[in-house]
Short mmCIF file of N, CA, C and O and ligand atoms in Angstrom, two decimals:
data_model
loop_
_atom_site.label_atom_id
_atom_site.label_comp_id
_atom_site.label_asym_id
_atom_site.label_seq_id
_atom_site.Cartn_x
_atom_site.Cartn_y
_atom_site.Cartn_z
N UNK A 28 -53.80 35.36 16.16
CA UNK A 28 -55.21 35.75 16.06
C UNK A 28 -56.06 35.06 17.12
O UNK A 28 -55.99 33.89 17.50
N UNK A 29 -56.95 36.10 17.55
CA UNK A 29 -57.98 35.01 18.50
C UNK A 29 -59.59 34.82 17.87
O UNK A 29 -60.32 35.74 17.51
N UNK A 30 -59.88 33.44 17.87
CA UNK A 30 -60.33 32.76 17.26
C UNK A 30 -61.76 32.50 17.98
O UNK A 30 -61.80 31.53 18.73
N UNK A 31 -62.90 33.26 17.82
CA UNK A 31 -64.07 33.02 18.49
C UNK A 31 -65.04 31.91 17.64
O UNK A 31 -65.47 32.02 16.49
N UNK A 32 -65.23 30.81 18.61
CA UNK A 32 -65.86 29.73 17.71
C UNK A 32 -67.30 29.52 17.91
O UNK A 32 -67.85 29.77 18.99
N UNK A 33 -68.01 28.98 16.70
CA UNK A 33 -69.63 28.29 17.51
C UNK A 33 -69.76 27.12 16.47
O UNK A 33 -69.26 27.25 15.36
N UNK A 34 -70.33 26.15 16.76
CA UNK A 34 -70.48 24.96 16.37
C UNK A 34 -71.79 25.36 15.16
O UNK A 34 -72.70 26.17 15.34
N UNK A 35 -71.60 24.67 14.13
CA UNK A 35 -73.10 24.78 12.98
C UNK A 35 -74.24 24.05 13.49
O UNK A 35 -75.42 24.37 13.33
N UNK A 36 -73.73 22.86 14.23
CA UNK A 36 -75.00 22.18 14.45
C UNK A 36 -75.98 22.95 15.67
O UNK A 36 -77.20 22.76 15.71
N UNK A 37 -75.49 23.58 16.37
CA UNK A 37 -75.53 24.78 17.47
C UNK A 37 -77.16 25.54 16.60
O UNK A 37 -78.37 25.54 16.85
N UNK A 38 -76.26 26.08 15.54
CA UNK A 38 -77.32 26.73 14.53
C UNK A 38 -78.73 25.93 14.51
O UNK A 38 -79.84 26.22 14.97
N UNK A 39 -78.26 24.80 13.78
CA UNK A 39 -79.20 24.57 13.38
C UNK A 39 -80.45 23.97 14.58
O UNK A 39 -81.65 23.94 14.32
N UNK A 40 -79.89 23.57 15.77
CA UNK A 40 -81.56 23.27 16.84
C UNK A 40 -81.71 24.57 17.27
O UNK A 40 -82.82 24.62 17.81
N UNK A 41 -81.05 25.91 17.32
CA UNK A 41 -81.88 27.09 17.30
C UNK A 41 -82.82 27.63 16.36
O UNK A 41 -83.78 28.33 16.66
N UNK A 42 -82.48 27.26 15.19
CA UNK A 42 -83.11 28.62 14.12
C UNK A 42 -82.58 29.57 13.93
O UNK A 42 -83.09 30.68 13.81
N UNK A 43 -81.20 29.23 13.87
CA UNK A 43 -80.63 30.51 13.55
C UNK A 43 -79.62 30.16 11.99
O UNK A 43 -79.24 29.04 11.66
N UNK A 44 -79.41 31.23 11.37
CA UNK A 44 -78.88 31.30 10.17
C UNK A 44 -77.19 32.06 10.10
O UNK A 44 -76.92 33.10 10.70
N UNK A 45 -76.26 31.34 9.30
CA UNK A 45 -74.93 31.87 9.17
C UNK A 45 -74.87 33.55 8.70
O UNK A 45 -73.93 34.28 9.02
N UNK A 46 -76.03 34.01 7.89
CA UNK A 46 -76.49 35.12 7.92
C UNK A 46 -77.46 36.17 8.67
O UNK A 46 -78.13 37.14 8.33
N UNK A 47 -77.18 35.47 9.86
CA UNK A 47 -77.38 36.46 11.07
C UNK A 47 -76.51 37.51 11.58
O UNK A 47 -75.39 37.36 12.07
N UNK A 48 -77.33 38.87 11.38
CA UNK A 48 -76.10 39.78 12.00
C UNK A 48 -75.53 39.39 13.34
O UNK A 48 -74.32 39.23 13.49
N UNK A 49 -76.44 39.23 14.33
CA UNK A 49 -76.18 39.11 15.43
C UNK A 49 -75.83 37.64 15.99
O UNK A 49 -75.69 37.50 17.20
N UNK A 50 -75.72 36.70 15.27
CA UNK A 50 -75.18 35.09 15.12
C UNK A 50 -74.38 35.29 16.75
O UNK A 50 -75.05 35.21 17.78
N UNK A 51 -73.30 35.48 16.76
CA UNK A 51 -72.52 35.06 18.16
C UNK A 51 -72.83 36.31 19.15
O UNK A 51 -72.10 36.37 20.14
N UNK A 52 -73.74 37.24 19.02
CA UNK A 52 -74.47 37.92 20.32
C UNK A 52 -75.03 36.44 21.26
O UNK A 52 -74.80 35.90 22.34
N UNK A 53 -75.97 36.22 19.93
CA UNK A 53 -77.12 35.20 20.39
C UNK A 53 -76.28 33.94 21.23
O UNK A 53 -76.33 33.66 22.43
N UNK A 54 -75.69 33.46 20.44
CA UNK A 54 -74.53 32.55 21.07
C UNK A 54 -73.98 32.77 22.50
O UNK A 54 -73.84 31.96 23.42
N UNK A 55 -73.69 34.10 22.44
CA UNK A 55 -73.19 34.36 23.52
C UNK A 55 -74.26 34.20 24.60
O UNK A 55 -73.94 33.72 25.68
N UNK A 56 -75.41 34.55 24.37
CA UNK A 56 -76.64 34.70 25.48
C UNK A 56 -77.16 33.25 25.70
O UNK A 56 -78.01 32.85 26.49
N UNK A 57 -76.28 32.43 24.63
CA UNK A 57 -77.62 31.03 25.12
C UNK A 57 -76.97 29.86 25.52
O UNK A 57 -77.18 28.71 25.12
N UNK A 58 -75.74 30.44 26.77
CA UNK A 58 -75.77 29.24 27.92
C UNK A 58 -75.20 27.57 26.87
O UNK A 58 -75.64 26.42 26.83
N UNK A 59 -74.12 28.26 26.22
CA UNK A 59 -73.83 26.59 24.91
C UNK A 59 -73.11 26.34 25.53
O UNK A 59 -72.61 27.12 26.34
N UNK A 60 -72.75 25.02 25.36
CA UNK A 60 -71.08 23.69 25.99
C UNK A 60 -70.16 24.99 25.60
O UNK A 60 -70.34 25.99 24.91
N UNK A 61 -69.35 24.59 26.20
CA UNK A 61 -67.81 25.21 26.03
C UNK A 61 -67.17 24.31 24.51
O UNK A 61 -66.18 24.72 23.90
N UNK A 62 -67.83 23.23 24.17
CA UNK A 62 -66.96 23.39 22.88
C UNK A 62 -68.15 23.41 21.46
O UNK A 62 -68.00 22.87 20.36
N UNK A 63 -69.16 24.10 21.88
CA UNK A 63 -69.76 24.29 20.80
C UNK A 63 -69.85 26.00 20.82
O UNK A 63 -70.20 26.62 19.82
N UNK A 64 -69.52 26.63 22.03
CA UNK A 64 -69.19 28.35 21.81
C UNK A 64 -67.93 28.66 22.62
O UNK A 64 -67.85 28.28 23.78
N UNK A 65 -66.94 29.36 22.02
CA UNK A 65 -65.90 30.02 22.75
C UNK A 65 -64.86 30.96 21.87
O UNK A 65 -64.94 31.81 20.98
N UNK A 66 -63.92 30.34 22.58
CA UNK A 66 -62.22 31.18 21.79
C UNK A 66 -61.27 30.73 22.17
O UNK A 66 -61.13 30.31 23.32
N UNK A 67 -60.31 30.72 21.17
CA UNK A 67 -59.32 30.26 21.53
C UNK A 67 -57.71 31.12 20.60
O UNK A 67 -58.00 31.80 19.61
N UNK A 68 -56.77 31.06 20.83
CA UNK A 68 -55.59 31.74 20.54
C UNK A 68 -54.96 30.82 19.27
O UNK A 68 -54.60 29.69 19.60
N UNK A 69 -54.81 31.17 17.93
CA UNK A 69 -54.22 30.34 16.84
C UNK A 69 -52.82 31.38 16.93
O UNK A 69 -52.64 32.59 16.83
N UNK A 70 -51.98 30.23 17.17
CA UNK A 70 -50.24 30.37 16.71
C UNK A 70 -50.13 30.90 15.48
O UNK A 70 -50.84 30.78 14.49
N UNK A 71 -49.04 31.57 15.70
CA UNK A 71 -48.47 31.86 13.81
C UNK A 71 -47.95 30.41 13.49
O UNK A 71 -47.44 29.62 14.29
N UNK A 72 -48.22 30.22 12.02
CA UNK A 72 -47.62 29.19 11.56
C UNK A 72 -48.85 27.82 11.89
O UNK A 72 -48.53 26.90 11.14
N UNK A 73 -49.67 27.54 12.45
CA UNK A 73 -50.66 26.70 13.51
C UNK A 73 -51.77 26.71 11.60
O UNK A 73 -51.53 27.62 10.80
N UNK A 74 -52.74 25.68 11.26
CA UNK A 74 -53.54 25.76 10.62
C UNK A 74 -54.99 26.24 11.59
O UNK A 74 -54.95 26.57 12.77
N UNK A 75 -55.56 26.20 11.20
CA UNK A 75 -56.99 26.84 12.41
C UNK A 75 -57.54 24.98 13.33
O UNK A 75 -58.10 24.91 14.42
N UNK A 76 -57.25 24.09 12.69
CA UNK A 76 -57.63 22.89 13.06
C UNK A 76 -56.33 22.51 13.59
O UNK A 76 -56.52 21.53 14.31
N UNK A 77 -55.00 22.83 13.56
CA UNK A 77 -53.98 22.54 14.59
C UNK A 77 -54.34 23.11 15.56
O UNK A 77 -54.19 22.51 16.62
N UNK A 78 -54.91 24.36 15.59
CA UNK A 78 -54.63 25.38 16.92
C UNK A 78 -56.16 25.08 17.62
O UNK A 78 -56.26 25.53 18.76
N UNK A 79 -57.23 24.45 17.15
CA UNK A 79 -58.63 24.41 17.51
C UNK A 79 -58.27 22.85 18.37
O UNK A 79 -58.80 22.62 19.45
N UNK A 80 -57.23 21.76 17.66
CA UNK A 80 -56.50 20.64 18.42
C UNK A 80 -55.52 20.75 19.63
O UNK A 80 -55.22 19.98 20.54
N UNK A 81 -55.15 22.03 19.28
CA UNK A 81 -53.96 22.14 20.93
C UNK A 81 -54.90 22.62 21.91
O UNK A 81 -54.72 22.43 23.11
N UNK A 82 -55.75 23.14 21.52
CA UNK A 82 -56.55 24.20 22.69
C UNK A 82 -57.75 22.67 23.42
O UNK A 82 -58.37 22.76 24.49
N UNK A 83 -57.77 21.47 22.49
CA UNK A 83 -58.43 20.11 23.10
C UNK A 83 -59.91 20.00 22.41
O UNK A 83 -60.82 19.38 22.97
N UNK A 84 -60.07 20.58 21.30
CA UNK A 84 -60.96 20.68 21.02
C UNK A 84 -61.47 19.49 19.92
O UNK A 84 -61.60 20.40 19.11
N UNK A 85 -61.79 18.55 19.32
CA UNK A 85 -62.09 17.64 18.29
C UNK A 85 -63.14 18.33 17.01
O UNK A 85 -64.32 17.99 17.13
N UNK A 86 -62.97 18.84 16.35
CA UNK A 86 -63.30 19.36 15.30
C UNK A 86 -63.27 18.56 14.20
O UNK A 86 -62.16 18.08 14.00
N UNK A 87 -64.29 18.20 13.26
CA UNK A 87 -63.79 17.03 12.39
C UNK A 87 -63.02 17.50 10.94
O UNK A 87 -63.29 18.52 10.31
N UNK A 88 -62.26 16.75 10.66
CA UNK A 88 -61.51 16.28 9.42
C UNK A 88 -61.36 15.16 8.77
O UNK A 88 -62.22 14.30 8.95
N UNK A 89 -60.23 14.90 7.85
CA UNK A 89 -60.44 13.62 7.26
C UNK A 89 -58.99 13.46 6.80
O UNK A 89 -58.14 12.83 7.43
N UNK A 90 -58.69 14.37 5.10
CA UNK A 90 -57.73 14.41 4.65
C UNK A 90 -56.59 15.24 5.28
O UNK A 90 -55.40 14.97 5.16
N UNK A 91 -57.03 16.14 5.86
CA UNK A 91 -56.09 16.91 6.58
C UNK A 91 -54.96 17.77 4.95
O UNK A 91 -53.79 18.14 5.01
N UNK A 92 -55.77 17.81 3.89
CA UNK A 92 -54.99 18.18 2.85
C UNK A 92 -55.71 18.63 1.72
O UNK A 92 -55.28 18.38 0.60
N UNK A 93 -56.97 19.41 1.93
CA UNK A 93 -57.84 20.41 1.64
C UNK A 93 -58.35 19.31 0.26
O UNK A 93 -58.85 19.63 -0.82
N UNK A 94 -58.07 18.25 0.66
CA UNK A 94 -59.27 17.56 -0.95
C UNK A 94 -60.54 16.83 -0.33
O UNK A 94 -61.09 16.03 -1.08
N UNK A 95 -61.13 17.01 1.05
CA UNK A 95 -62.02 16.19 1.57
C UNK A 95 -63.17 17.01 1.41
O UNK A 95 -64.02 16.66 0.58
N UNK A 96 -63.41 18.45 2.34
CA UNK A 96 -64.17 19.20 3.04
C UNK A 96 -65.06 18.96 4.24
O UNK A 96 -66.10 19.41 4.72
N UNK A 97 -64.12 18.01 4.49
CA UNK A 97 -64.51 17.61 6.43
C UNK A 97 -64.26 18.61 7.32
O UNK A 97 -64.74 18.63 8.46
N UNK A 98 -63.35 19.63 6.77
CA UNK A 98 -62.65 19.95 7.90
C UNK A 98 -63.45 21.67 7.35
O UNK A 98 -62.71 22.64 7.53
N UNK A 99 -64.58 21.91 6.85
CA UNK A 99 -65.19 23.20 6.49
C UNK A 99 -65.18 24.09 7.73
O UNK A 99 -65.14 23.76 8.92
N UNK A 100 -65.22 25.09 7.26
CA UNK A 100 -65.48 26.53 8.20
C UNK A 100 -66.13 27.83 7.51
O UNK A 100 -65.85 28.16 6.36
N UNK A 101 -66.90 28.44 8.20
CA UNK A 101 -67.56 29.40 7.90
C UNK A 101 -66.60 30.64 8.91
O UNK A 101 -66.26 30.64 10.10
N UNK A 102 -66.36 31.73 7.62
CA UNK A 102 -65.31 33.18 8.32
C UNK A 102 -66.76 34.15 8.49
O UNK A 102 -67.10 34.97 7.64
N UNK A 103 -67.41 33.91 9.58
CA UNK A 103 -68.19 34.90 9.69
C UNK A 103 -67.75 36.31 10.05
O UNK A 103 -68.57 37.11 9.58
N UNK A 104 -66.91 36.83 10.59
CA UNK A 104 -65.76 37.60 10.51
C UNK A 104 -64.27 37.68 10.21
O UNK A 104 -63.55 36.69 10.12
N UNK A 105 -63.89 38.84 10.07
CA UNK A 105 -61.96 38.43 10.16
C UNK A 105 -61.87 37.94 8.69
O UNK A 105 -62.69 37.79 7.79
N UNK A 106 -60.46 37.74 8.83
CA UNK A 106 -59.94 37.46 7.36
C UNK A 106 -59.04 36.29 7.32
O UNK A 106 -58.12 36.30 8.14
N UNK A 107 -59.16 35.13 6.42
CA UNK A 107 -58.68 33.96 6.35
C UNK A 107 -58.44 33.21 5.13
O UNK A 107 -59.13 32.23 4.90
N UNK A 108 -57.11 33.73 3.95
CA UNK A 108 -57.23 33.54 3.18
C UNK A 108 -57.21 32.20 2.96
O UNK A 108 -56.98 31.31 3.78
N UNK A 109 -57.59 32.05 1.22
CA UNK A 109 -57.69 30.45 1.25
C UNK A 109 -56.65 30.19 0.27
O UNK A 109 -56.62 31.03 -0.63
N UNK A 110 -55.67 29.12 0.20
CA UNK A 110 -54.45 28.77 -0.61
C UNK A 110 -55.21 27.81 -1.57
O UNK A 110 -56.08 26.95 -1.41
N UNK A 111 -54.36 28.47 -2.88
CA UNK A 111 -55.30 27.88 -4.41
C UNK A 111 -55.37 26.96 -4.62
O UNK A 111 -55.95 26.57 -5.63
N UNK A 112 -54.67 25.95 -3.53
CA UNK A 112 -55.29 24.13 -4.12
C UNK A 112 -56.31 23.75 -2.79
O UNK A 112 -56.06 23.87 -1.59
N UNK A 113 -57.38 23.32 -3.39
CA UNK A 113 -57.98 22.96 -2.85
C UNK A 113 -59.40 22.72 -3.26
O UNK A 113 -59.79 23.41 -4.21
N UNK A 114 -60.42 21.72 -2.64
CA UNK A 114 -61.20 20.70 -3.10
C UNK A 114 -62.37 21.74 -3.27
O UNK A 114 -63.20 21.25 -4.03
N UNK A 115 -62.81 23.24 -2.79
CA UNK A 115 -64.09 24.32 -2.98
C UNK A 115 -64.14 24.92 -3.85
O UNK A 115 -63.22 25.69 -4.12
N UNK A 116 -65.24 24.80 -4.62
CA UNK A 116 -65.73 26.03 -5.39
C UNK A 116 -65.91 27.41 -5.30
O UNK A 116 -66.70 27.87 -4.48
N UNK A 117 -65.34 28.04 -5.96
CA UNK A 117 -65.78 29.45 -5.76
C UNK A 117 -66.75 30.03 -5.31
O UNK A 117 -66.60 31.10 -4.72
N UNK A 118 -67.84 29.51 -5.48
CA UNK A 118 -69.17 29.88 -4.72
C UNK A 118 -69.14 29.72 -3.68
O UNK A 118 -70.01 30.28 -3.03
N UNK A 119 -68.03 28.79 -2.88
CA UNK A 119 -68.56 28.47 -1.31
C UNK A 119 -67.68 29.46 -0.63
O UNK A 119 -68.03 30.04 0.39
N UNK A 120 -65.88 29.74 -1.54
CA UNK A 120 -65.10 30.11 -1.17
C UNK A 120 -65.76 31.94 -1.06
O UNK A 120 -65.47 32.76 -0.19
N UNK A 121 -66.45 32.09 -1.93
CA UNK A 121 -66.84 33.38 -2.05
C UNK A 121 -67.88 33.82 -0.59
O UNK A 121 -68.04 34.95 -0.12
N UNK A 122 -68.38 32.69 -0.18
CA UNK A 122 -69.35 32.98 0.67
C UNK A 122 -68.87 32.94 2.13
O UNK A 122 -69.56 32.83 3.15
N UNK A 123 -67.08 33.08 1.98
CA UNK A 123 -66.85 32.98 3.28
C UNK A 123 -65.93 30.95 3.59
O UNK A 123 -64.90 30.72 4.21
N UNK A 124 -66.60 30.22 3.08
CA UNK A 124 -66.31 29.17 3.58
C UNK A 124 -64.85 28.30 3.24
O UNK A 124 -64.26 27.87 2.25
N UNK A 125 -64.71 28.32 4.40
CA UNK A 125 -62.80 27.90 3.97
C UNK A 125 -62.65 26.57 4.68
O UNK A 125 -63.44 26.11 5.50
N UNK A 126 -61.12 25.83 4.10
CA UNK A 126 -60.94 24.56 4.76
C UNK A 126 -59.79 24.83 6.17
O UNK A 126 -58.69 25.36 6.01
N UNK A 127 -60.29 24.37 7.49
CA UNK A 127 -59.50 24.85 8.15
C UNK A 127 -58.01 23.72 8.34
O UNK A 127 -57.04 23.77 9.09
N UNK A 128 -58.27 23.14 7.70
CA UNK A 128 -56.70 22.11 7.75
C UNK A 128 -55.88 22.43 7.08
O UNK A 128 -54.81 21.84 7.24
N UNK A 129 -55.96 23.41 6.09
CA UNK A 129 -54.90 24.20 5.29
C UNK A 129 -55.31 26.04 5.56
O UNK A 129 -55.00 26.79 4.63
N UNK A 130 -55.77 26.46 6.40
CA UNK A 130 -55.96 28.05 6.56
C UNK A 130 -56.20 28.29 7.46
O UNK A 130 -57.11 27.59 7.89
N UNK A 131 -55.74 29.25 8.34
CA UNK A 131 -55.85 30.26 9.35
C UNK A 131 -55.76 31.58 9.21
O UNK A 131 -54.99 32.21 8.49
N UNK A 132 -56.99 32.15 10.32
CA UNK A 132 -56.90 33.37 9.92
C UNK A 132 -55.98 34.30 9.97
O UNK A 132 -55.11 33.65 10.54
N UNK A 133 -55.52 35.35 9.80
CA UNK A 133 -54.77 36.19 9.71
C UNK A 133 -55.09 37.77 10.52
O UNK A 133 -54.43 38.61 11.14
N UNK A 134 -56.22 37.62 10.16
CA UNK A 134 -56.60 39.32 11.23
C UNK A 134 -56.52 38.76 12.80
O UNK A 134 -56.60 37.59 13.19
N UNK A 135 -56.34 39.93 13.55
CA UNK A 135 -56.42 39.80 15.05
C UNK A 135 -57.27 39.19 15.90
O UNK A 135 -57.15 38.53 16.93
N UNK A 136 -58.52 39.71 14.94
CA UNK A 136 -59.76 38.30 15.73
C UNK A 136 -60.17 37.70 14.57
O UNK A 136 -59.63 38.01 13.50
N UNK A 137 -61.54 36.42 14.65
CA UNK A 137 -62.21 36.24 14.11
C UNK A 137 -62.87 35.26 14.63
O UNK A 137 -62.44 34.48 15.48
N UNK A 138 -64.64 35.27 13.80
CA UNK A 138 -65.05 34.56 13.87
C UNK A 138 -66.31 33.40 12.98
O UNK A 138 -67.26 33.60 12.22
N UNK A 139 -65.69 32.26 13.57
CA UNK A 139 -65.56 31.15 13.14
C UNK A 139 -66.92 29.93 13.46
O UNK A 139 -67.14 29.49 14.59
N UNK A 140 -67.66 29.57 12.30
CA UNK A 140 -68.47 28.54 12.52
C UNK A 140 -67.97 27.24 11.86
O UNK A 140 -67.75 27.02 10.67
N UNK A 141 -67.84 26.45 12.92
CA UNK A 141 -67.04 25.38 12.51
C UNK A 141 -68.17 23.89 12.23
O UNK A 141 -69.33 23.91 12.64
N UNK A 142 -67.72 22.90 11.62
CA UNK A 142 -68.65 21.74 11.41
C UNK A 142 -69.24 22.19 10.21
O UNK A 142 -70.34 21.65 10.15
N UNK A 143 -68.98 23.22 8.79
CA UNK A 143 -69.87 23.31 8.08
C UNK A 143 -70.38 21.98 7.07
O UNK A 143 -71.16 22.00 6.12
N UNK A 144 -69.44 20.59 7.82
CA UNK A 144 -69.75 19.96 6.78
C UNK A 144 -71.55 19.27 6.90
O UNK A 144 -72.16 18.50 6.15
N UNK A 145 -71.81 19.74 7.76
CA UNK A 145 -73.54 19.69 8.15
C UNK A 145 -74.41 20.85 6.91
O UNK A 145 -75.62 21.07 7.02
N UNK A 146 -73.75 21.34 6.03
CA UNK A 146 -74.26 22.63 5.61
C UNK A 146 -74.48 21.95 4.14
O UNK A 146 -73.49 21.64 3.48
N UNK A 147 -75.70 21.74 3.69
CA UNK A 147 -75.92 20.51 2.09
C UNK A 147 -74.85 21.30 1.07
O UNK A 147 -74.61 20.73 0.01
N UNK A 148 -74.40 22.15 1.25
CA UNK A 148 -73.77 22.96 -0.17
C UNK A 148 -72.15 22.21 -0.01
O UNK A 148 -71.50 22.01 -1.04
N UNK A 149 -71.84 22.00 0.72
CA UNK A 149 -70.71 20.89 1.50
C UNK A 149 -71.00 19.78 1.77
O UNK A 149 -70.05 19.00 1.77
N UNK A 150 -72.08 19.31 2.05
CA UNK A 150 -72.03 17.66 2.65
C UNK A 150 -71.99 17.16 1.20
O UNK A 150 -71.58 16.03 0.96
N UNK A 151 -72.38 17.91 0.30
CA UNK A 151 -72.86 17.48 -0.81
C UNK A 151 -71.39 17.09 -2.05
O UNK A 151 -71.40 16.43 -3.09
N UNK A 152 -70.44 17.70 -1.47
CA UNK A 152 -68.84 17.85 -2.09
C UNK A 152 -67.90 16.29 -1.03
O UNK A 152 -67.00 15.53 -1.37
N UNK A 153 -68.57 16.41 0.06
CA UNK A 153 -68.10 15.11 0.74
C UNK A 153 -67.91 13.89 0.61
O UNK A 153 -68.64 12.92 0.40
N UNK A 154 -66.03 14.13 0.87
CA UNK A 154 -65.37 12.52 -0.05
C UNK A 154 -65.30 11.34 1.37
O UNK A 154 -64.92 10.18 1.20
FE1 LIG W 26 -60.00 17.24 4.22
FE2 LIG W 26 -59.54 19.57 5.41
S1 LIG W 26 -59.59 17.61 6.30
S2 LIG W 26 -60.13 19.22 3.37
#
């Protein structure tokens, strides 16, 4: 799968919202670091934070074993299921937000706001 990324904190000194249709248009138009907007190629078998680590990227984590939520992500597109152990509530899981140290996506593209642990509905679950 290829993996189009933008950083949350990105979001937040714009004014822009994870419920923006046009979220990574805008991204695309506004001139960001290379590791707060891009893409990158996830391996089969790769978690989204292995493959976001080979490509040189530092993305944060902690447990590396879905009981922290350091390692949050927002599936603003694409499909990325989430495996049933793990430290999120249904409400967050419902809204898209997955742990990327145990999940990768599965559809051909997607895209990905990474750092959600900046997002209070998560910082707030933070071990
Ligand atoms: Fe702790 Fe992913 S690093 S849940």
């Amino acid at each position: 799968p290829m993996v189009e990324f933008l950083n949350f904190e990105v979001l937040e000194d714009h004014g822009w919202a994870l419920e923006d249709e046009d979220l990574f248009a805008k991204a695309a138009d506004a001139n960001l670091q290379s590791t707060d907007f891009g893409r990158f190629y996830v391996d089969p078998n790769d978690t989204l934070l292995e493959a976001a680590e080979k490509n040189g990227f530092a993305w944060p984590f902690a447990c590396r074993g879905g009981a922290c939520t350091n390692c949050a992500v927002a599936v603003v597109d694409g499909e990325m299921p989430s495996p049933a152990s793990h430290i999120l509530p249904p409400e967050l899981t419902e809204k898209g937000i997955r742990l990327s140290c145990i999940a990768a996506p599965v559809s051909d593209d997607a895209k990905i706001v990474y750092n959600l642990k900046h997002l209070p509905e998560v910082s707030e679950l933070l071990l």
